PDB file of C-alpha atoms in Angstrom:
ATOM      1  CA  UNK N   1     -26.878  77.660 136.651  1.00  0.00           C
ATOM      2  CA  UNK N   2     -26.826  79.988 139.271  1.00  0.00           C
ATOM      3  CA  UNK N   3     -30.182  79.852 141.974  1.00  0.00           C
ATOM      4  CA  UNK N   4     -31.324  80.877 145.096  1.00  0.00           C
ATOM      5  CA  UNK N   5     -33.991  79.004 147.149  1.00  0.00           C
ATOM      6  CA  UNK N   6     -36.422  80.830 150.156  1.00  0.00           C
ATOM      7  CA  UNK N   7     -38.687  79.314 152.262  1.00  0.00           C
ATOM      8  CA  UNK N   8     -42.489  79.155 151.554  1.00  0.00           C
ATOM      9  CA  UNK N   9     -44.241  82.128 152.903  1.00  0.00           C
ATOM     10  CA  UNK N  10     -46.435  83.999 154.270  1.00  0.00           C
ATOM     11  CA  UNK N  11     -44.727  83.786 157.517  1.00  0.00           C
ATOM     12  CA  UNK N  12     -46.982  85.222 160.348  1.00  0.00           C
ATOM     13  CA  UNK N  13     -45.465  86.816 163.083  1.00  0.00           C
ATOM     14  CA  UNK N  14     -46.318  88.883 166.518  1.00  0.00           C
ATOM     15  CA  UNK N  15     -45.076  91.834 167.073  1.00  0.00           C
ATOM     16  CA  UNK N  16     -41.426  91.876 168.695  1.00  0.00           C
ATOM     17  CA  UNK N  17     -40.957  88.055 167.755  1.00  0.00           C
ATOM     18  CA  UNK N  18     -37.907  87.286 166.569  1.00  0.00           C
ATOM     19  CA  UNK N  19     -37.596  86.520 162.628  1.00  0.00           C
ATOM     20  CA  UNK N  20     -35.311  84.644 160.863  1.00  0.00           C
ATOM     21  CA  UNK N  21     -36.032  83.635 156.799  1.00  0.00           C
ATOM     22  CA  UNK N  22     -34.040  81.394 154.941  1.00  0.00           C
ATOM     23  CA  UNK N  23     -32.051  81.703 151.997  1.00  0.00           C
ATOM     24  CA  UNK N  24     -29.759  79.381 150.478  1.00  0.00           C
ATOM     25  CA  UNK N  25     -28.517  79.603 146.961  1.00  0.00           C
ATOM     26  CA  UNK N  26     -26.472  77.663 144.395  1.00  0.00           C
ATOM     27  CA  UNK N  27     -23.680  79.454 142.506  1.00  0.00           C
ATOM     28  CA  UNK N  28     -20.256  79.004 141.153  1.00  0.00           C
ATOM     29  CA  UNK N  29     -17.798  81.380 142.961  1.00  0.00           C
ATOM     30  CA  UNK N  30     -18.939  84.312 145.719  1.00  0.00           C
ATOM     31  CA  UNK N  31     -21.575  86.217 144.072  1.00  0.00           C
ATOM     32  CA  UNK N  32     -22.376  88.996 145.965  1.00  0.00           C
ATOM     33  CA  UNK N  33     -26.221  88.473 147.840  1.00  0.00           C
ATOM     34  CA  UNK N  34     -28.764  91.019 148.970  1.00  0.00           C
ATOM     35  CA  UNK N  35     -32.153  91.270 150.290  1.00  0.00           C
ATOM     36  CA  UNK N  36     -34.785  93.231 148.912  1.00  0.00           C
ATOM     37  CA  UNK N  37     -37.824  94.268 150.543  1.00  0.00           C
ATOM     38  CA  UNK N  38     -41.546  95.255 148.777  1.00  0.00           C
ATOM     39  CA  UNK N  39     -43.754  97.247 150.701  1.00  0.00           C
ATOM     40  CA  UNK N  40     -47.314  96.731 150.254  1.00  0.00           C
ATOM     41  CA  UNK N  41     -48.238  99.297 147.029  1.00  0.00           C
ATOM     42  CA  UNK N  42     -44.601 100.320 146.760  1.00  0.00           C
ATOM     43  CA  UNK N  43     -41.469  99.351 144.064  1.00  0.00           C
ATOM     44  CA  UNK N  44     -38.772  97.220 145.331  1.00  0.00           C
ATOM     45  CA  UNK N  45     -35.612  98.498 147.460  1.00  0.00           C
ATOM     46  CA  UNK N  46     -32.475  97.144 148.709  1.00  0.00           C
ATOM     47  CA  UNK N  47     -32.360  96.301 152.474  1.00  0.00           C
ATOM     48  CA  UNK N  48     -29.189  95.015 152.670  1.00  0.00           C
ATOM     49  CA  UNK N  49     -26.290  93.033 151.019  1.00  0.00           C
ATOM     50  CA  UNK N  50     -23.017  91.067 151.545  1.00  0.00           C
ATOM     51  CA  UNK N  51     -20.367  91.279 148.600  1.00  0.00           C
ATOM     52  CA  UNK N  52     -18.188  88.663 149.999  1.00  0.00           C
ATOM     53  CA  UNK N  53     -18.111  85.529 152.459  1.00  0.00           C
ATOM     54  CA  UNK N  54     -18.390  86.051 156.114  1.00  0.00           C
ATOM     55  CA  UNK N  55     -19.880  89.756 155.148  1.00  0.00           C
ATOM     56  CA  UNK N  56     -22.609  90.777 157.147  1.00  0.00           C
ATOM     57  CA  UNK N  57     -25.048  93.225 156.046  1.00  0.00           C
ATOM     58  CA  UNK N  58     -27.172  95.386 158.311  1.00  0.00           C
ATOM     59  CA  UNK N  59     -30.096  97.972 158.101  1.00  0.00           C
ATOM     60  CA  UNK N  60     -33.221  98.419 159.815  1.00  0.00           C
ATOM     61  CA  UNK N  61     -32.800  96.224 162.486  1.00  0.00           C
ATOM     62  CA  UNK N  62     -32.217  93.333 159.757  1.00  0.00           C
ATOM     63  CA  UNK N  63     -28.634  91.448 159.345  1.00  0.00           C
ATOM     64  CA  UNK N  64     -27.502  88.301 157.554  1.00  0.00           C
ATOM     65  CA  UNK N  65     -24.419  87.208 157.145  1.00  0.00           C
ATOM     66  CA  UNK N  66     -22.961  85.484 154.291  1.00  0.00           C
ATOM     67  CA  UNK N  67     -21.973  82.081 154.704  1.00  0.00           C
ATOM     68  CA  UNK N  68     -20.230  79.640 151.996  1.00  0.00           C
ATOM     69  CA  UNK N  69     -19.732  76.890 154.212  1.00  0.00           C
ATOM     70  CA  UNK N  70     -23.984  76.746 153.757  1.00  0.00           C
ATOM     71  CA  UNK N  71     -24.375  78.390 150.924  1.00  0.00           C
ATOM     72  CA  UNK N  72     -26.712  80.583 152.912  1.00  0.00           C
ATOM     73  CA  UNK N  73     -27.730  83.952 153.592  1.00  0.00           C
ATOM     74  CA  UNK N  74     -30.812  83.900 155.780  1.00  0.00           C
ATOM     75  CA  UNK N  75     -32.603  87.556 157.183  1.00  0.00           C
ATOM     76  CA  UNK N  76     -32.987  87.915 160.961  1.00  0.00           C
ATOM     77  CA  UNK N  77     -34.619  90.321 163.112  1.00  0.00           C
ATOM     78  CA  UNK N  78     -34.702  90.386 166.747  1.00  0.00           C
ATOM     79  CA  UNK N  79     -37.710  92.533 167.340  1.00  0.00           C
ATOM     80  CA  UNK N  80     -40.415  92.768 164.454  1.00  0.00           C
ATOM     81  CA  UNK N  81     -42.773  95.571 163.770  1.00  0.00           C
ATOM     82  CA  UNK N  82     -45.766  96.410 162.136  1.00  0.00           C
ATOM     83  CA  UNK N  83     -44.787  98.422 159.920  1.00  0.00           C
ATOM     84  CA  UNK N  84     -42.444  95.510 158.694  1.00  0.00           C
ATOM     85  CA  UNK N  85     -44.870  93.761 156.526  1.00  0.00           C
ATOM     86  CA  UNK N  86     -43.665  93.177 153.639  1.00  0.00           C
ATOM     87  CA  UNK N  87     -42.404  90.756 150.945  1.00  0.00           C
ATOM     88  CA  UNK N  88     -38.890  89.712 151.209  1.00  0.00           C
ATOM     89  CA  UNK N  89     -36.654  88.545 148.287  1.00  0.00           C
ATOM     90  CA  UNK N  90     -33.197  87.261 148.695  1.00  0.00           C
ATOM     91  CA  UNK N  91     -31.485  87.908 145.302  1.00  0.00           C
ATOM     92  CA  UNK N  92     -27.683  86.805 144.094  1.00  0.00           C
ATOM     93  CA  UNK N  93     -25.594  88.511 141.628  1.00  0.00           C
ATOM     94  CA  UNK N  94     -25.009  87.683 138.156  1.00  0.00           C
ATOM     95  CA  UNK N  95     -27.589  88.530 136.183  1.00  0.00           C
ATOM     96  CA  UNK N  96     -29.528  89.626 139.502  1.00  0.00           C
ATOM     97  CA  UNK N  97     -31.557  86.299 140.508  1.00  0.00           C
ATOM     98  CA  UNK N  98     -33.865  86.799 142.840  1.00  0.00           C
ATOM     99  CA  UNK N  99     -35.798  83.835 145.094  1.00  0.00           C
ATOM    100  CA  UNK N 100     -39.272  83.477 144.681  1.00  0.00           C
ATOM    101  CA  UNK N 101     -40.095  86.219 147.689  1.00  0.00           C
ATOM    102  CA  UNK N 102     -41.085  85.777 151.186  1.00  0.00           C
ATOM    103  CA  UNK N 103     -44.246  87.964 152.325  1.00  0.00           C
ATOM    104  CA  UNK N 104     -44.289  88.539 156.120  1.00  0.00           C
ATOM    105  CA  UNK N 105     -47.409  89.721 158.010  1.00  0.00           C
ATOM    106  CA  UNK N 106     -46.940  91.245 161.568  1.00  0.00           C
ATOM    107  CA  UNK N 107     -49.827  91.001 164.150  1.00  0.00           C
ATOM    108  CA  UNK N 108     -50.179  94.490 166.708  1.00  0.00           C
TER     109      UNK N 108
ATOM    110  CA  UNK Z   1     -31.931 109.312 144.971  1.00  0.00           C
ATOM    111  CA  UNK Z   2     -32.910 107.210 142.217  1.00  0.00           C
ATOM    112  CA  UNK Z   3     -34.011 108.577 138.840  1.00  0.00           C
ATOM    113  CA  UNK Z   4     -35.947 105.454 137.014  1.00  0.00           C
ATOM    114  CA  UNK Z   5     -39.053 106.113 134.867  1.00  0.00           C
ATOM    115  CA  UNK Z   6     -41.495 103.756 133.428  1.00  0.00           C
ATOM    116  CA  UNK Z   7     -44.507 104.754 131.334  1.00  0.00           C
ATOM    117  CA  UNK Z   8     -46.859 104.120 131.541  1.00  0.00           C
ATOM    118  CA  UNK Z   9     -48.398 103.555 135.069  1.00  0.00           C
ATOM    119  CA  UNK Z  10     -51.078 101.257 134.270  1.00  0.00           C
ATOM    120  CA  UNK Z  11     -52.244 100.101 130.567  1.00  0.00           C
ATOM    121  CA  UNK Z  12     -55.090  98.164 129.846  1.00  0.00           C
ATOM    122  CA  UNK Z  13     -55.442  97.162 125.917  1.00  0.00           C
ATOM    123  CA  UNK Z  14     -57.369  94.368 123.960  1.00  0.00           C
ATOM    124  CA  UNK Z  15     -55.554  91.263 122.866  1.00  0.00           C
ATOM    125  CA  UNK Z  16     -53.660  91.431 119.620  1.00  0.00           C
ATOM    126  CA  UNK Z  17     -52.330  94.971 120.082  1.00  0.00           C
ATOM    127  CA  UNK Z  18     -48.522  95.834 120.035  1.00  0.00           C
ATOM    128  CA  UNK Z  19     -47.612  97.640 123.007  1.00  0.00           C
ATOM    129  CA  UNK Z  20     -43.782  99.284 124.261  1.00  0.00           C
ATOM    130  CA  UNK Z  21     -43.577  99.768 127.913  1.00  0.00           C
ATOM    131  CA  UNK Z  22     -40.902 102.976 128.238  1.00  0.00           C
ATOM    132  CA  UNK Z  23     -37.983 102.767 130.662  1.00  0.00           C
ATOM    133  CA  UNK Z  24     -35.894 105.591 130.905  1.00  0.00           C
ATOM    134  CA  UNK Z  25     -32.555 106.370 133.769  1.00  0.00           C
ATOM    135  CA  UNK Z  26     -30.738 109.486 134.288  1.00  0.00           C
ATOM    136  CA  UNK Z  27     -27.799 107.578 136.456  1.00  0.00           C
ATOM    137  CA  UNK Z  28     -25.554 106.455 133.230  1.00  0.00           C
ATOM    138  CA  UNK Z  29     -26.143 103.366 134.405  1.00  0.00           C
ATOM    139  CA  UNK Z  30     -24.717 100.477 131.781  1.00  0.00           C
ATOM    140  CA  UNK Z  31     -26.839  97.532 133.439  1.00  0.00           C
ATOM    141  CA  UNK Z  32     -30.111  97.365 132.400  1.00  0.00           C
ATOM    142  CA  UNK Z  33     -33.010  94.671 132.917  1.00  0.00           C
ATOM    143  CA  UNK Z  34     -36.960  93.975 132.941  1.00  0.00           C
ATOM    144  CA  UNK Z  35     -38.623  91.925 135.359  1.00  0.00           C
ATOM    145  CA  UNK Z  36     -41.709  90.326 135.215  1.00  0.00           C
ATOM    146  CA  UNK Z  37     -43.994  89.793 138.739  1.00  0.00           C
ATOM    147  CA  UNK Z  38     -47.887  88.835 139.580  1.00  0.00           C
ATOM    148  CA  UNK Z  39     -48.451  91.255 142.805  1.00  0.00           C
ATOM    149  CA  UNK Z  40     -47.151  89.813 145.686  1.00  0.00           C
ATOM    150  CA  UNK Z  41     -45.016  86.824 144.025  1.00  0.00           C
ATOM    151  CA  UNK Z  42     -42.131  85.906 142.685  1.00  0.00           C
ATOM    152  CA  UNK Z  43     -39.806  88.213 140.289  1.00  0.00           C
ATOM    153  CA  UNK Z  44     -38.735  86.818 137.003  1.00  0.00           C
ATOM    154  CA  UNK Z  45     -35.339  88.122 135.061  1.00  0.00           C
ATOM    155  CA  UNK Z  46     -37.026  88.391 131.002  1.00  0.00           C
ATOM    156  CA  UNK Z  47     -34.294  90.707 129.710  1.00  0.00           C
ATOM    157  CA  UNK Z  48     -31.343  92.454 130.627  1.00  0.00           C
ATOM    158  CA  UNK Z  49     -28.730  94.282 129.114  1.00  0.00           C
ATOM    159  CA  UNK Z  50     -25.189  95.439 129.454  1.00  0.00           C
ATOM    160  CA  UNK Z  51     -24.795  98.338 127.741  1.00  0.00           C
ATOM    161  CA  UNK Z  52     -25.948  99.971 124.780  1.00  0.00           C
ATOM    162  CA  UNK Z  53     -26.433  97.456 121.740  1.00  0.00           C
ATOM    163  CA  UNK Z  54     -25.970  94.552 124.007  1.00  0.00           C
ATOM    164  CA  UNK Z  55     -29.279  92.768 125.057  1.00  0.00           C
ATOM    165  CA  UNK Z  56     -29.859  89.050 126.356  1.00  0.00           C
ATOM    166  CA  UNK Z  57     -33.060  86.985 127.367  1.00  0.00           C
ATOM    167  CA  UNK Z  58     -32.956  86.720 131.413  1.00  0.00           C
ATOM    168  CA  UNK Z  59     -34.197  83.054 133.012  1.00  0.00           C
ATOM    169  CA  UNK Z  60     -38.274  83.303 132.320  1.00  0.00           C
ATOM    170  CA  UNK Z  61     -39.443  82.980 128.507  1.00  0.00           C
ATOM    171  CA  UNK Z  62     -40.897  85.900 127.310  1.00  0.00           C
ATOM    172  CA  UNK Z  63     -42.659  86.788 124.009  1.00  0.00           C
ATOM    173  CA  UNK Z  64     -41.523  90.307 124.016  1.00  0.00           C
ATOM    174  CA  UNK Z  65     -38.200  92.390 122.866  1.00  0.00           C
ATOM    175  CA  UNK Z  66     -36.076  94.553 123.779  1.00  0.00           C
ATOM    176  CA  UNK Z  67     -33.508  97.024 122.374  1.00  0.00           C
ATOM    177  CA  UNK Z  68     -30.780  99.354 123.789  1.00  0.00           C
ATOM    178  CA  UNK Z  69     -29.529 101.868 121.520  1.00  0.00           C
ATOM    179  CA  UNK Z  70     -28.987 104.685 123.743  1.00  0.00           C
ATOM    180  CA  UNK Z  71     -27.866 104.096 127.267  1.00  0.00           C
ATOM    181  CA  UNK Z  72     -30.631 105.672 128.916  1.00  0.00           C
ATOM    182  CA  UNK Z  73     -33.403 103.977 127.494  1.00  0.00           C
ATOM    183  CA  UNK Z  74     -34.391 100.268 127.287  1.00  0.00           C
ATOM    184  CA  UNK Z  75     -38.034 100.082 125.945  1.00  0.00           C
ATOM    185  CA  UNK Z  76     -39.748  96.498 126.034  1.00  0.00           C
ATOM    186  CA  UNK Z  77     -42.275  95.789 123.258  1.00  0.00           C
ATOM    187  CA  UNK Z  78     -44.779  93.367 122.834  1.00  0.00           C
ATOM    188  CA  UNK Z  79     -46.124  92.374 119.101  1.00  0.00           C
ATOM    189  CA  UNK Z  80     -49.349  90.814 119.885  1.00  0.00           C
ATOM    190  CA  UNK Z  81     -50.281  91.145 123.128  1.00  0.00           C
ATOM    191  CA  UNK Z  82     -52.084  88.475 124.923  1.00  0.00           C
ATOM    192  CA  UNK Z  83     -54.073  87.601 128.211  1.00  0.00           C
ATOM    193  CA  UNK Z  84     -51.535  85.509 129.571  1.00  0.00           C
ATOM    194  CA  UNK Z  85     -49.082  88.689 129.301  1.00  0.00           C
ATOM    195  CA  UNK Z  86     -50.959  90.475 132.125  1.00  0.00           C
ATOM    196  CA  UNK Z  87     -48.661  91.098 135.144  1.00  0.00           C
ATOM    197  CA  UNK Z  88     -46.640  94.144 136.323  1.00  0.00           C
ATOM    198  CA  UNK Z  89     -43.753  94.658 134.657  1.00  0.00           C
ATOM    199  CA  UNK Z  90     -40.405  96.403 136.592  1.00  0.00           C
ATOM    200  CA  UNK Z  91     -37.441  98.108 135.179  1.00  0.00           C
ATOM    201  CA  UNK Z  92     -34.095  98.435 137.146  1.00  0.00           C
ATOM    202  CA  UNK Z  93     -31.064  99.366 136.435  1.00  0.00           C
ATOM    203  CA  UNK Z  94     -27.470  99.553 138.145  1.00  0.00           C
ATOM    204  CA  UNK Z  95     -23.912 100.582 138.344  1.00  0.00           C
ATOM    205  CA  UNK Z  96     -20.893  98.408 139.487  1.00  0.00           C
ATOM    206  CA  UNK Z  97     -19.715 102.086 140.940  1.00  0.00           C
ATOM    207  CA  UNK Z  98     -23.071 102.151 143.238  1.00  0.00           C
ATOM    208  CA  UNK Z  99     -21.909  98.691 144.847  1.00  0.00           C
ATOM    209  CA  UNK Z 100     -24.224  96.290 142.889  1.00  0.00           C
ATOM    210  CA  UNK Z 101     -26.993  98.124 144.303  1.00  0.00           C
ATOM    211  CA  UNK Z 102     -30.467  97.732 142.142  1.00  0.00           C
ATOM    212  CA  UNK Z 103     -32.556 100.877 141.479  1.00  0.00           C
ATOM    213  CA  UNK Z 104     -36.068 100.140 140.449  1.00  0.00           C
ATOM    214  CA  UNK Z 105     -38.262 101.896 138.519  1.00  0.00           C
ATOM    215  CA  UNK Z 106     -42.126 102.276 139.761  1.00  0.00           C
ATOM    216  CA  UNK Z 107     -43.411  99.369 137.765  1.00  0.00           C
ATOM    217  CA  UNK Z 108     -45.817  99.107 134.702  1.00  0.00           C
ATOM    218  CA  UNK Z 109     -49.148  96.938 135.444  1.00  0.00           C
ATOM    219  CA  UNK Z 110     -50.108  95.500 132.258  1.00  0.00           C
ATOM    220  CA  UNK Z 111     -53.633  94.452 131.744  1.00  0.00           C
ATOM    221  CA  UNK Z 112     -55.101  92.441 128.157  1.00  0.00           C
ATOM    222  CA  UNK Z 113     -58.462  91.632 127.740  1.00  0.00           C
TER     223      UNK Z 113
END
């Protein structure tokens, strides 16, 4: 069945490091992909998606672009903040998988 | 903006009760689905739905039930609650019209003692 695999968090960054975390996922066909982000204390919201190979989403800074040749969608960021703590989940569409979540702590 | 409910906020009941966690959308969305998470980790699909009278168990097992017999509304009961039920539970919804997108509802944190 369909999957999708992150890496292992928490990732622990300084602030304007570059980011990058992985996704990779296992479907038949192009599902559509997103990333979701959780605040600390808040519900879930898209950050950005891809509805078809070679797509690249964008928002906040974030992009990933969706690639079939690696069955991969990974997040990147060139310049982290703060205030971007948070836990990440890649997610694929069919009945909306999402990966097991990625939290993220940024150092001032 | 997005117009998901869940009630209630936070519940906290002894083991053995029945409980219905509420989950309500003013969008006319068909999709439904429930997702379980422990804070901070993973979400897991327990039940979705596809439009009214149409309801299927996601990818986690899950002792509880659901039903969809208006298309605004897709309550999720448990029969005997348990301590291995506590966890938050999370409500979304969505459109193929909106572009796939996911809207979440606030979340119910279930706690059985």
């Amino acid at each position: 069945g369909n999957s999708v695999t992150q890496m292992e968090g928490p990732v622990t960054l300084s602030e304007e490091a570059f980011l990058t975390i992985n996704c990779t996922y296992t479907a038949t066909g192009y599902p559509s992909l997103f990333w979701y982000v959780q605040y600390p204390g808040e519900g879930l919201q898209l950050l950005l998606k891809a509805t078809k190979a070679d797509d690249k989403g964008s928002n906040k800074g974030f992009e990933a672009t969706y690639r079939k040749e690696t069955t991969s969608f990974h997040l990147e960021k060139g310049s982290v903040q703060v205030s971007d703590s948070a836990v990440y989940f890649c997610a694929l569409r069919d009945k909306i998988i999402f990966g097991k979540g990625t939290r993220l702590h940024i150092l001032p | 903006e997005a117009d998901i409910y869940q009630t209630p906020r936070y519940l906290v009941i002894g083991t053995g009760k029945k409980i219905t966690l509420e989950c309500s959308q003013t969008m006319g969305h068909d999709k439904m689905y429930w997702y379980q998470q422990d804070p901070g980790m993973e979400l897991h699909l327990i039940h979705y739905s596809y439009g009214v009278n149409s309801t299927e168990k996601g990818d986690l097992s899950s002792e509880s039930t659901v039903s969809r017999i208006r298309t605004e509304h897709f309550p999720l009961t448990l029969e005997s609650a348990r301590p291995s039920h506590t966890s938050q539970y999370l409500c979304a919804s969505s459109d193929s019209l909106q572009g796939l997108k996911l809207f979440f509802g606030s979340g119910t944190q279930l706690s059985v003692l």
